[in-house]
PDB file of C-alpha atoms and ligand atoms in Angstrom:
ATOM      1  CA  MET D 292      -5.246  -2.001  14.424  1.00 89.00           C
ATOM      2  CA  ILE D 293      -6.102   1.555  11.695  1.00 97.00           C
ATOM      3  CA  ARG D 294      -8.983   3.670  13.205  1.00 97.00           C
ATOM      4  CA  VAL D 295      -9.854   6.895  10.744  1.00 98.00           C
ATOM      5  CA  GLU D 296     -11.962   8.853  12.139  1.00 98.00           C
ATOM      6  CA  GLY D 297     -13.503  12.082  10.287  1.00 98.00           C
ATOM      7  CA  VAL D 298     -10.416  12.918   8.054  1.00 98.00           C
ATOM      8  CA  THR D 299     -10.227  15.328   5.442  1.00 98.00           C
ATOM      9  CA  LYS D 300      -7.991  16.929   3.337  1.00 98.00           C
ATOM     10  CA  THR D 301      -7.608  20.063   1.396  1.00 98.00           C
ATOM     11  CA  PHE D 302      -5.084  21.565  -1.340  1.00 97.00           C
ATOM     12  CA  ASP D 303      -6.104  24.810  -0.426  1.00 94.00           C
ATOM     13  CA  SER D 304      -9.513  25.411  -1.757  1.00 92.00           C
ATOM     14  CA  ASN D 305      -9.997  21.955  -2.624  1.00 96.00           C
ATOM     15  CA  THR D 306     -11.839  19.332  -0.815  1.00 97.00           C
ATOM     16  CA  VAL D 307      -9.141  15.670  -1.958  1.00 98.00           C
ATOM     17  CA  LEU D 308     -10.805  13.540   1.393  1.00 98.00           C
ATOM     18  CA  GLU D 309     -13.746  14.425   3.269  1.00 98.00           C
ATOM     19  CA  ASP D 310     -15.237  13.366   6.532  1.00 98.00           C
ATOM     20  CA  ILE D 311     -13.677   9.264   5.981  1.00 98.00           C
ATOM     21  CA  SER D 312     -14.177   6.822   9.124  1.00 98.00           C
ATOM     22  CA  THR D 313     -13.339   4.096   9.307  1.00 98.00           C
ATOM     23  CA  THR D 314     -10.940   0.834  10.756  1.00 97.00           C
ATOM     24  CA  ILE D 315      -9.452  -1.628   9.194  1.00 97.00           C
ATOM     25  CA  ASN D 316      -8.386  -4.534  11.358  1.00 97.00           C
ATOM     26  CA  GLN D 317      -5.881  -6.161  11.930  1.00 97.00           C
ATOM     27  CA  GLY D 318      -4.746  -9.065   9.614  1.00 97.00           C
ATOM     28  CA  GLU D 319      -7.504  -7.481   6.934  1.00 98.00           C
ATOM     29  CA  VAL D 320      -7.196  -6.982   3.336  1.00 98.00           C
ATOM     30  CA  VAL D 321      -8.528  -3.761   2.376  1.00 98.00           C
ATOM     31  CA  ALA D 322      -8.745  -2.972  -1.635  1.00 98.00           C
ATOM     32  CA  VAL D 323      -9.371   0.794  -1.711  1.00 98.00           C
ATOM     33  CA  ILE D 324     -11.760   1.292  -5.329  1.00 98.00           C
ATOM     34  CA  GLY D 325     -12.842   4.050  -6.724  1.00 97.00           C
ATOM     35  CA  PRO D 326     -12.523   6.673 -10.204  1.00 97.00           C
ATOM     36  CA  SER D 327      -9.213   8.441 -10.860  1.00 96.00           C
ATOM     37  CA  GLY D 328      -9.286  11.619  -9.501  1.00 96.00           C
ATOM     38  CA  SER D 329     -11.575  10.390  -6.380  1.00 98.00           C
ATOM     39  CA  GLY D 330      -8.931  11.109  -3.349  1.00 98.00           C
ATOM     40  CA  LYS D 331      -7.802   7.170  -3.152  1.00 98.00           C
ATOM     41  CA  SER D 332      -3.977   7.449  -2.845  1.00 98.00           C
ATOM     42  CA  THR D 333      -4.362  11.050  -0.685  1.00 98.00           C
ATOM     43  CA  PHE D 334      -6.370   8.365   1.492  1.00 98.00           C
ATOM     44  CA  LEU D 335      -3.957   5.174   1.530  1.00 98.00           C
ATOM     45  CA  ARG D 336      -0.836   9.221   2.174  1.00 97.00           C
ATOM     46  CA  CYS D 337      -2.539  10.044   5.519  1.00 97.00           C
ATOM     47  CA  LEU D 338      -2.657   6.425   6.395  1.00 97.00           C
ATOM     48  CA  ASN D 339       1.349   6.704   6.949  1.00 93.00           C
ATOM     49  CA  LEU D 340       1.778  10.817   7.028  1.00 94.00           C
ATOM     50  CA  LEU D 341       2.814  11.271   3.913  1.00 94.00           C
ATOM     51  CA  GLU D 342       0.227  13.648   3.328  1.00 95.00           C
ATOM     52  CA  LYS D 343      -0.481  15.594   7.198  1.00 95.00           C
ATOM     53  CA  PRO D 344      -4.582  14.846   7.306  1.00 97.00           C
ATOM     54  CA  SER D 345      -6.602  18.792   8.081  1.00 97.00           C
ATOM     55  CA  SER D 346      -8.357  17.507   9.786  1.00 97.00           C
ATOM     56  CA  GLY D 347      -9.667  14.351  12.308  1.00 98.00           C
ATOM     57  CA  SER D 348      -7.595  11.732  13.350  1.00 97.00           C
ATOM     58  CA  ILE D 349      -5.747   8.771  12.084  1.00 97.00           C
ATOM     59  CA  TRP D 350      -4.979   5.506  14.973  1.00 97.00           C
ATOM     60  CA  LEU D 351      -2.420   3.445  14.904  1.00 95.00           C
ATOM     61  CA  ASN D 352      -3.081  -0.150  17.243  1.00 93.00           C
ATOM     62  CA  ASN D 353      -4.735   2.701  19.633  1.00 89.00           C
ATOM     63  CA  SER D 354      -2.413   4.855  19.452  1.00 93.00           C
ATOM     64  CA  GLU D 355      -2.999   9.016  18.238  1.00 95.00           C
ATOM     65  CA  ILE D 356      -0.082   9.511  14.582  1.00 95.00           C
ATOM     66  CA  THR D 357      -1.863  12.856  13.207  1.00 94.00           C
ATOM     67  CA  ASN D 358      -0.098  15.054  15.550  1.00 90.00           C
ATOM     68  CA  LEU D 359       3.517  12.977  15.320  1.00 91.00           C
ATOM     69  CA  THR D 360       6.834  14.450  14.653  1.00 87.00           C
ATOM     70  CA  ASN D 361       8.591  11.678  14.297  1.00 85.00           C
ATOM     71  CA  LYS D 362       7.203  10.307  11.239  1.00 85.00           C
ATOM     72  CA  LEU D 363       9.828   7.993  10.690  1.00 84.00           C
ATOM     73  CA  GLU D 364       8.294   6.330  14.834  1.00 85.00           C
ATOM     74  CA  VAL D 365       4.943   5.467  12.060  1.00 90.00           C
ATOM     75  CA  ARG D 366       7.150   4.532   8.573  1.00 86.00           C
ATOM     76  CA  GLU D 367       8.739   1.957  10.734  1.00 88.00           C
ATOM     77  CA  GLN D 368       6.113   0.450  11.141  1.00 94.00           C
ATOM     78  CA  VAL D 369       4.092   1.045   8.188  1.00 96.00           C
ATOM     79  CA  GLY D 370       5.319   0.095   5.248  1.00 96.00           C
ATOM     80  CA  MET D 371       4.564   1.074   0.958  1.00 96.00           C
ATOM     81  CA  VAL D 372       4.739  -0.613  -2.881  1.00 97.00           C
ATOM     82  CA  PHE D 373       4.096   2.781  -4.593  1.00 96.00           C
ATOM     83  CA  GLN D 374       3.386   2.336  -8.486  1.00 95.00           C
ATOM     84  CA  HIS D 375       6.463   2.988  -9.289  1.00 95.00           C
ATOM     85  CA  PHE D 376       9.394   0.958  -7.914  1.00 93.00           C
ATOM     86  CA  HIS D 377      11.206   3.851  -6.203  1.00 94.00           C
ATOM     87  CA  LEU D 378      14.140   1.298  -5.842  1.00 97.00           C
ATOM     88  CA  PHE D 379      18.328   2.656  -5.052  1.00 97.00           C
ATOM     89  CA  PRO D 380      19.336   2.614  -8.367  1.00 97.00           C
ATOM     90  CA  HIS D 381      22.773   2.473  -7.910  1.00 98.00           C
ATOM     91  CA  LYS D 382      22.184  -0.883  -4.624  1.00 98.00           C
ATOM     92  CA  THR D 383      22.055  -4.093  -5.677  1.00 98.00           C
ATOM     93  CA  VAL D 384      18.915  -6.441  -4.792  1.00 98.00           C
ATOM     94  CA  LEU D 385      20.102  -7.871  -1.467  1.00 98.00           C
ATOM     95  CA  ASP D 386      21.344  -4.420  -0.632  1.00 98.00           C
ATOM     96  CA  ASN D 387      17.464  -2.301  -0.956  1.00 98.00           C
ATOM     97  CA  VAL D 388      15.952  -4.913   0.913  1.00 98.00           C
ATOM     98  CA  SER D 389      19.112  -4.407   3.068  1.00 98.00           C
ATOM     99  CA  TYR D 390      19.876  -1.180   3.793  1.00 97.00           C
ATOM    100  CA  ALA D 391      17.130   0.602   6.154  1.00 95.00           C
ATOM    101  CA  PRO D 392      17.261  -2.557   8.175  1.00 96.00           C
ATOM    102  CA  GLN D 393      20.411  -1.194   8.978  1.00 96.00           C
ATOM    103  CA  LYS D 394      20.115   2.567   8.690  1.00 94.00           C
ATOM    104  CA  VAL D 395      17.038   2.380  10.655  1.00 91.00           C
ATOM    105  CA  LYS D 396      16.497  -0.421  13.293  1.00 91.00           C
ATOM    106  CA  LYS D 397      20.196  -0.673  13.823  1.00 94.00           C
ATOM    107  CA  LEU D 398      20.968  -4.047  12.895  1.00 96.00           C
ATOM    108  CA  LYS D 399      24.050  -5.458  12.075  1.00 97.00           C
ATOM    109  CA  THR D 400      24.467  -6.384   8.127  1.00 97.00           C
ATOM    110  CA  ASN D 401      25.041  -9.674   8.768  1.00 97.00           C
ATOM    111  CA  GLU D 402      21.744  -9.878  10.420  1.00 97.00           C
ATOM    112  CA  ALA D 403      19.618  -7.631   7.979  1.00 98.00           C
ATOM    113  CA  GLU D 404      21.932  -9.332   4.385  1.00 98.00           C
ATOM    114  CA  GLU D 405      20.213 -13.059   6.602  1.00 98.00           C
ATOM    115  CA  THR D 406      17.046 -11.564   6.670  1.00 97.00           C
ATOM    116  CA  ALA D 407      16.649  -9.462   3.111  1.00 98.00           C
ATOM    117  CA  THR D 408      17.842 -13.293   1.329  1.00 98.00           C
ATOM    118  CA  GLN D 409      15.207 -14.823   2.774  1.00 98.00           C
ATOM    119  CA  LEU D 410      12.489 -11.995   2.332  1.00 98.00           C
ATOM    120  CA  ILE D 411      13.778 -12.058  -1.611  1.00 98.00           C
ATOM    121  CA  ASN D 412      14.044 -15.557  -1.561  1.00 98.00           C
ATOM    122  CA  LYS D 413       9.712 -15.507  -0.160  1.00 97.00           C
ATOM    123  CA  VAL D 414       9.166 -13.462  -3.764  1.00 97.00           C
ATOM    124  CA  GLY D 415      11.218 -15.152  -6.122  1.00 97.00           C
ATOM    125  CA  LEU D 416      14.251 -13.519  -6.882  1.00 98.00           C
ATOM    126  CA  GLY D 417      16.804 -15.474  -4.582  1.00 97.00           C
ATOM    127  CA  ASP D 418      18.903 -16.064  -8.335  1.00 98.00           C
ATOM    128  CA  LYS D 419      19.127 -11.760  -8.348  1.00 98.00           C
ATOM    129  CA  LEU D 420      20.928 -11.243  -4.880  1.00 98.00           C
ATOM    130  CA  ASP D 421      23.088  -9.086  -6.827  1.00 98.00           C
ATOM    131  CA  ALA D 422      21.552  -7.518  -9.688  1.00 98.00           C
ATOM    132  CA  TYR D 423      20.811  -4.328  -9.898  1.00 98.00           C
ATOM    133  CA  PRO D 424      17.219  -2.583 -10.760  1.00 98.00           C
ATOM    134  CA  ASN D 425      18.237  -1.042 -14.352  1.00 97.00           C
ATOM    135  CA  ARG D 426      19.186  -5.709 -14.645  1.00 97.00           C
ATOM    136  CA  LEU D 427      15.215  -6.572 -13.044  1.00 97.00           C
ATOM    137  CA  SER D 428      11.538  -6.437 -15.030  1.00 97.00           C
ATOM    138  CA  GLY D 429       8.660  -3.438 -14.352  1.00 97.00           C
ATOM    139  CA  GLY D 430       7.388  -7.068 -12.371  1.00 97.00           C
ATOM    140  CA  GLN D 431      10.532  -8.280 -10.557  1.00 97.00           C
ATOM    141  CA  LYS D 432      11.534  -4.443  -9.461  1.00 98.00           C
ATOM    142  CA  GLN D 433       8.756  -4.759  -7.528  1.00 97.00           C
ATOM    143  CA  ARG D 434       8.668  -8.251  -5.839  1.00 98.00           C
ATOM    144  CA  VAL D 435      12.479  -6.022  -4.230  1.00 98.00           C
ATOM    145  CA  ALA D 436      10.226  -3.003  -3.471  1.00 98.00           C
ATOM    146  CA  ILE D 437       7.491  -5.340  -1.492  1.00 98.00           C
ATOM    147  CA  ALA D 438      10.688  -7.587   0.311  1.00 98.00           C
ATOM    148  CA  ARG D 439      11.778  -3.910   0.552  1.00 98.00           C
ATOM    149  CA  ALA D 440       9.464  -2.618   2.585  1.00 97.00           C
ATOM    150  CA  LEU D 441       8.970  -6.206   4.786  1.00 98.00           C
ATOM    151  CA  ALA D 442      11.944  -5.399   5.934  1.00 97.00           C
ATOM    152  CA  MET D 443      11.603  -3.718   8.445  1.00 96.00           C
ATOM    153  CA  GLU D 444       8.994  -5.825   9.864  1.00 96.00           C
ATOM    154  CA  PRO D 445       5.683  -3.407   9.519  1.00 96.00           C
ATOM    155  CA  ALA D 446       2.120  -3.714  11.604  1.00 96.00           C
ATOM    156  CA  VAL D 447       0.334  -2.701   7.946  1.00 97.00           C
ATOM    157  CA  MET D 448       1.351  -2.682   4.721  1.00 98.00           C
ATOM    158  CA  LEU D 449       0.519   0.134   2.156  1.00 98.00           C
ATOM    159  CA  PHE D 450       0.497  -0.829  -1.525  1.00 98.00           C
ATOM    160  CA  ASP D 451      -0.099   2.297  -3.542  1.00 98.00           C
ATOM    161  CA  GLU D 452      -1.567   0.606  -7.281  1.00 97.00           C
ATOM    162  CA  PRO D 453       1.306  -1.718  -7.685  1.00 97.00           C
ATOM    163  CA  THR D 454       1.036  -3.411 -10.738  1.00 97.00           C
ATOM    164  CA  SER D 455      -0.572   0.107 -12.671  1.00 95.00           C
ATOM    165  CA  ALA D 456       3.091   0.354 -14.036  1.00 94.00           C
ATOM    166  CA  LEU D 457       3.250  -2.470 -15.282  1.00 95.00           C
ATOM    167  CA  ASP D 458       2.763  -4.407 -18.556  1.00 93.00           C
ATOM    168  CA  PRO D 459       0.604  -6.518 -18.520  1.00 91.00           C
ATOM    169  CA  GLU D 460       2.303 -10.152 -18.423  1.00 91.00           C
ATOM    170  CA  MET D 461       4.400  -9.059 -15.190  1.00 94.00           C
ATOM    171  CA  VAL D 462       0.775  -7.718 -13.309  1.00 96.00           C
ATOM    172  CA  LYS D 463       0.592 -11.629 -11.761  1.00 95.00           C
ATOM    173  CA  GLU D 464       3.640 -11.676 -10.594  1.00 96.00           C
ATOM    174  CA  VAL D 465       3.284  -8.805  -8.461  1.00 97.00           C
ATOM    175  CA  LEU D 466      -0.937  -9.901  -7.594  1.00 97.00           C
ATOM    176  CA  ASP D 467       0.900 -13.898  -6.502  1.00 96.00           C
ATOM    177  CA  VAL D 468       2.839 -11.949  -4.016  1.00 97.00           C
ATOM    178  CA  MET D 469       0.492  -9.960  -2.553  1.00 98.00           C
ATOM    179  CA  LYS D 470      -1.934 -12.592  -2.073  1.00 97.00           C
ATOM    180  CA  ASP D 471       0.711 -14.640  -0.414  1.00 97.00           C
ATOM    181  CA  LEU D 472       0.989 -11.686   1.836  1.00 97.00           C
ATOM    182  CA  ALA D 473      -2.607 -12.053   2.457  1.00 97.00           C
ATOM    183  CA  GLN D 474      -2.220 -15.122   3.277  1.00 96.00           C
ATOM    184  CA  THR D 475       0.309 -14.661   6.723  1.00 97.00           C
ATOM    185  CA  GLY D 476      -1.945 -12.423   8.319  1.00 97.00           C
ATOM    186  CA  MET D 477      -0.176  -9.079   7.269  1.00 98.00           C
ATOM    187  CA  THR D 478      -2.771  -6.227   7.090  1.00 98.00           C
ATOM    188  CA  MET D 479      -2.826  -5.040   3.267  1.00 98.00           C
ATOM    189  CA  VAL D 480      -4.784  -1.737   2.925  1.00 98.00           C
ATOM    190  CA  VAL D 481      -4.173  -1.734  -1.942  1.00 98.00           C
ATOM    191  CA  VAL D 482      -5.074   0.262  -3.455  1.00 98.00           C
ATOM    192  CA  THR D 483      -6.348  -0.919  -7.048  1.00 97.00           C
ATOM    193  CA  HIS D 484      -7.406  -1.174 -10.532  1.00 94.00           C
ATOM    194  CA  GLU D 485      -7.687  -5.540 -10.017  1.00 95.00           C
ATOM    195  CA  MET D 486     -11.641  -5.512  -9.456  1.00 96.00           C
ATOM    196  CA  ASN D 487     -10.395  -9.616  -9.514  1.00 95.00           C
ATOM    197  CA  PHE D 488      -7.821  -9.056  -7.014  1.00 96.00           C
ATOM    198  CA  ALA D 489     -10.446  -6.965  -4.478  1.00 97.00           C
ATOM    199  CA  ARG D 490     -12.933  -9.570  -4.995  1.00 96.00           C
ATOM    200  CA  GLU D 491     -10.867 -13.229  -4.318  1.00 96.00           C
ATOM    201  CA  VAL D 492      -8.368 -11.413  -1.579  1.00 97.00           C
ATOM    202  CA  ALA D 493      -9.318  -8.770   0.185  1.00 98.00           C
ATOM    203  CA  ASP D 494     -11.831  -8.696   3.246  1.00 98.00           C
ATOM    204  CA  LEU D 495     -13.406  -5.071   2.806  1.00 98.00           C
ATOM    205  CA  VAL D 496     -14.222  -2.393   0.043  1.00 98.00           C
ATOM    206  CA  LEU D 497     -13.647   0.753   0.367  1.00 98.00           C
ATOM    207  CA  PHE D 498     -15.568   3.092  -2.795  1.00 98.00           C
ATOM    208  CA  LEU D 499     -14.537   6.294  -2.982  1.00 98.00           C
ATOM    209  CA  ASP D 500     -15.887   8.897  -5.121  1.00 98.00           C
ATOM    210  CA  GLU D 501     -14.902  12.773  -5.075  1.00 97.00           C
ATOM    211  CA  GLY D 502     -13.439  12.230  -1.704  1.00 98.00           C
ATOM    212  CA  LYS D 503     -15.902  10.076  -0.104  1.00 98.00           C
ATOM    213  CA  LEU D 504     -16.480   6.659   1.292  1.00 98.00           C
ATOM    214  CA  MET D 505     -19.734   6.377  -0.420  1.00 98.00           C
ATOM    215  CA  GLU D 506     -19.498   2.392   0.037  1.00 97.00           C
ATOM    216  CA  GLU D 507     -17.873   0.476   3.009  1.00 98.00           C
ATOM    217  CA  GLY D 508     -18.397  -3.656   3.238  1.00 97.00           C
ATOM    218  CA  PRO D 509     -16.756  -6.838   1.894  1.00 98.00           C
ATOM    219  CA  PRO D 510     -15.987  -7.397  -1.832  1.00 98.00           C
ATOM    220  CA  THR D 511     -19.489 -10.043  -2.045  1.00 97.00           C
ATOM    221  CA  THR D 512     -21.445  -7.083  -1.615  1.00 97.00           C
ATOM    222  CA  PHE D 513     -19.818  -4.110  -2.855  1.00 97.00           C
ATOM    223  CA  PHE D 514     -19.346  -5.867  -7.007  1.00 97.00           C
ATOM    224  CA  ASN D 515     -22.927  -8.030  -6.322  1.00 96.00           C
ATOM    225  CA  SER D 516     -25.335  -5.170  -4.184  1.00 96.00           C
ATOM    226  CA  PRO D 517     -23.693  -1.774  -5.126  1.00 96.00           C
ATOM    227  CA  THR D 518     -26.545   0.272  -2.810  1.00 96.00           C
ATOM    228  CA  THR D 519     -25.124   3.378  -4.079  1.00 96.00           C
ATOM    229  CA  ASP D 520     -25.782   4.923  -7.990  1.00 96.00           C
ATOM    230  CA  ARG D 521     -22.000   6.492  -8.094  1.00 96.00           C
ATOM    231  CA  ALA D 522     -20.671   2.694  -7.453  1.00 97.00           C
ATOM    232  CA  LYS D 523     -23.500   1.126  -9.443  1.00 96.00           C
ATOM    233  CA  GLY D 524     -22.208   3.258 -12.417  1.00 96.00           C
ATOM    234  CA  PHE D 525     -18.596   2.681 -11.508  1.00 96.00           C
ATOM    235  CA  LEU D 526     -18.821  -0.916 -12.330  1.00 96.00           C
ATOM    236  CA  ASP D 527     -21.097  -0.189 -15.008  1.00 94.00           C
ATOM    237  CA  LYS D 528     -18.841   1.239 -16.519  1.00 93.00           C
ATOM    238  CA  ILE D 529     -15.712  -0.901 -16.290  1.00 90.00           C
ATOM    239  CA  LEU D 530     -16.890  -4.583 -14.922  1.00 80.00           C
TER     240      LEU D 530
HETATM  241  N1  ATP Y 776      -0.011  17.799  -3.469  1.00 73.89           N
HETATM  242  C1  ATP Y 776      -1.068  17.289  -4.487  1.00 73.89           C
HETATM  243  N2  ATP Y 776      -1.627  18.735  -4.338  1.00 73.89           N
HETATM  244  C2  ATP Y 776      -2.593  19.101  -4.860  1.00 73.89           C
HETATM  245  N3  ATP Y 776      -3.268  17.690  -5.019  1.00 73.89           N
HETATM  246  C3  ATP Y 776      -3.601  17.104  -4.504  1.00 73.89           C
HETATM  247  C4  ATP Y 776      -2.328  16.972  -4.885  1.00 73.89           C
HETATM  248  N4  ATP Y 776      -1.919  15.007  -4.522  1.00 73.89           N
HETATM  249  C5  ATP Y 776      -3.465  14.637  -4.434  1.00 73.89           C
HETATM  250  N5  ATP Y 776      -3.821  15.584  -5.415  1.00 73.89           N
HETATM  251  C6  ATP Y 776      -5.590  16.085  -6.062  1.00 73.89           C
HETATM  252  O1  ATP Y 776      -6.562  14.964  -4.778  1.00 73.89           O
HETATM  253  C7  ATP Y 776      -7.302  15.123  -5.384  1.00 73.89           C
HETATM  254  C8  ATP Y 776      -7.202  13.627  -5.527  1.00 73.89           C
HETATM  255  O2  ATP Y 776      -5.636  12.495  -5.636  1.00 73.89           O
HETATM  256  P1  ATP Y 776      -5.123  11.306  -6.067  1.00 73.89           P
HETATM  257  O3  ATP Y 776      -4.700  10.788  -6.137  1.00 73.89           O
HETATM  258  O4  ATP Y 776      -4.930  10.398  -4.022  1.00 73.89           O
HETATM  259  O5  ATP Y 776      -6.754  10.081  -6.703  1.00 73.89           O
HETATM  260  P2  ATP Y 776      -6.625   9.104  -7.052  1.00 73.89           P
HETATM  261  O6  ATP Y 776      -8.440   7.781  -6.775  1.00 73.89           O
HETATM  262  O7  ATP Y 776      -5.755   8.519  -6.666  1.00 73.89           O
HETATM  263  O8  ATP Y 776      -6.468   9.110  -8.812  1.00 73.89           O
HETATM  264  P3  ATP Y 776      -6.075   7.780  -9.524  1.00 73.89           P
HETATM  265  O9  ATP Y 776      -6.856   7.019  -9.397  1.00 73.89           O
HETATM  266  O10 ATP Y 776      -5.992   8.782 -10.762  1.00 73.89           O
HETATM  267  O11 ATP Y 776      -4.597   7.672  -8.652  1.00 73.89           O
HETATM  268  C9  ATP Y 776      -7.035  15.278  -7.092  1.00 73.89           C
HETATM  269  O12 ATP Y 776      -8.236  15.846  -8.202  1.00 73.89           O
HETATM  270  C10 ATP Y 776      -5.159  15.387  -7.527  1.00 73.89           C
HETATM  271  O13 ATP Y 776      -5.390  16.653  -8.034  1.00 73.89           O
END
């Protein structure tokens, strides 16, 4: 579904990703793990062209997207959830979720609102349809952000440290929504520091260090028998 071939990303003279190649198959949940500054977010942002690779190519469903000028086409297919929610502050929960399908997919208001309501119910916020973001907790905001991304019916969902800005008691409610989503067969790429999520939910772990893809494999292999000193050192520090 997503193929990454020899992707390198350089900011000025700083090489942040170096010759990354991997394949993310349909329905797979991929956890991207690594120390701070290892390039995880940049890798994720290359997948939906928020960052353009300096070299190499990205393929989505066998079409190369690396040089597409119409990035909207990619964003429709690849949803993204950020650490800091980015909800529209002056729109209600319902309007936040139904806005893009009306604007971009040209859905009629009632159609968009019907789908949005279903998604908002699914993330457990059916009683907050008319609430504004400033009345929601961080965990609730993030669940709205997930519903909003899903409203575009993406083929792939990217999550960039979706629980890092949350108070600890709200982390679980967001991870639970993500687990449910994984069970529906959604293809998901998740940059995360939540090792239990990676262990329990991911099909594949990508371990990045200093911009290099150092290890790639199922979580049991990565967590139980990492092969590189870098991964061993990282796991020793955090587990
Ligand atoms: N737009 C940018 N311009 C210049 N340098 C950048 C830019 N974005 C990221 N970088 C640099 O790229 C490197 C990797 O950053 P990135 O955010 O991808 O790492 P990360 O592994 O996600 O880190 P963290 O876990 O701390 O979020 C860092 O040195 C960062 O300063």
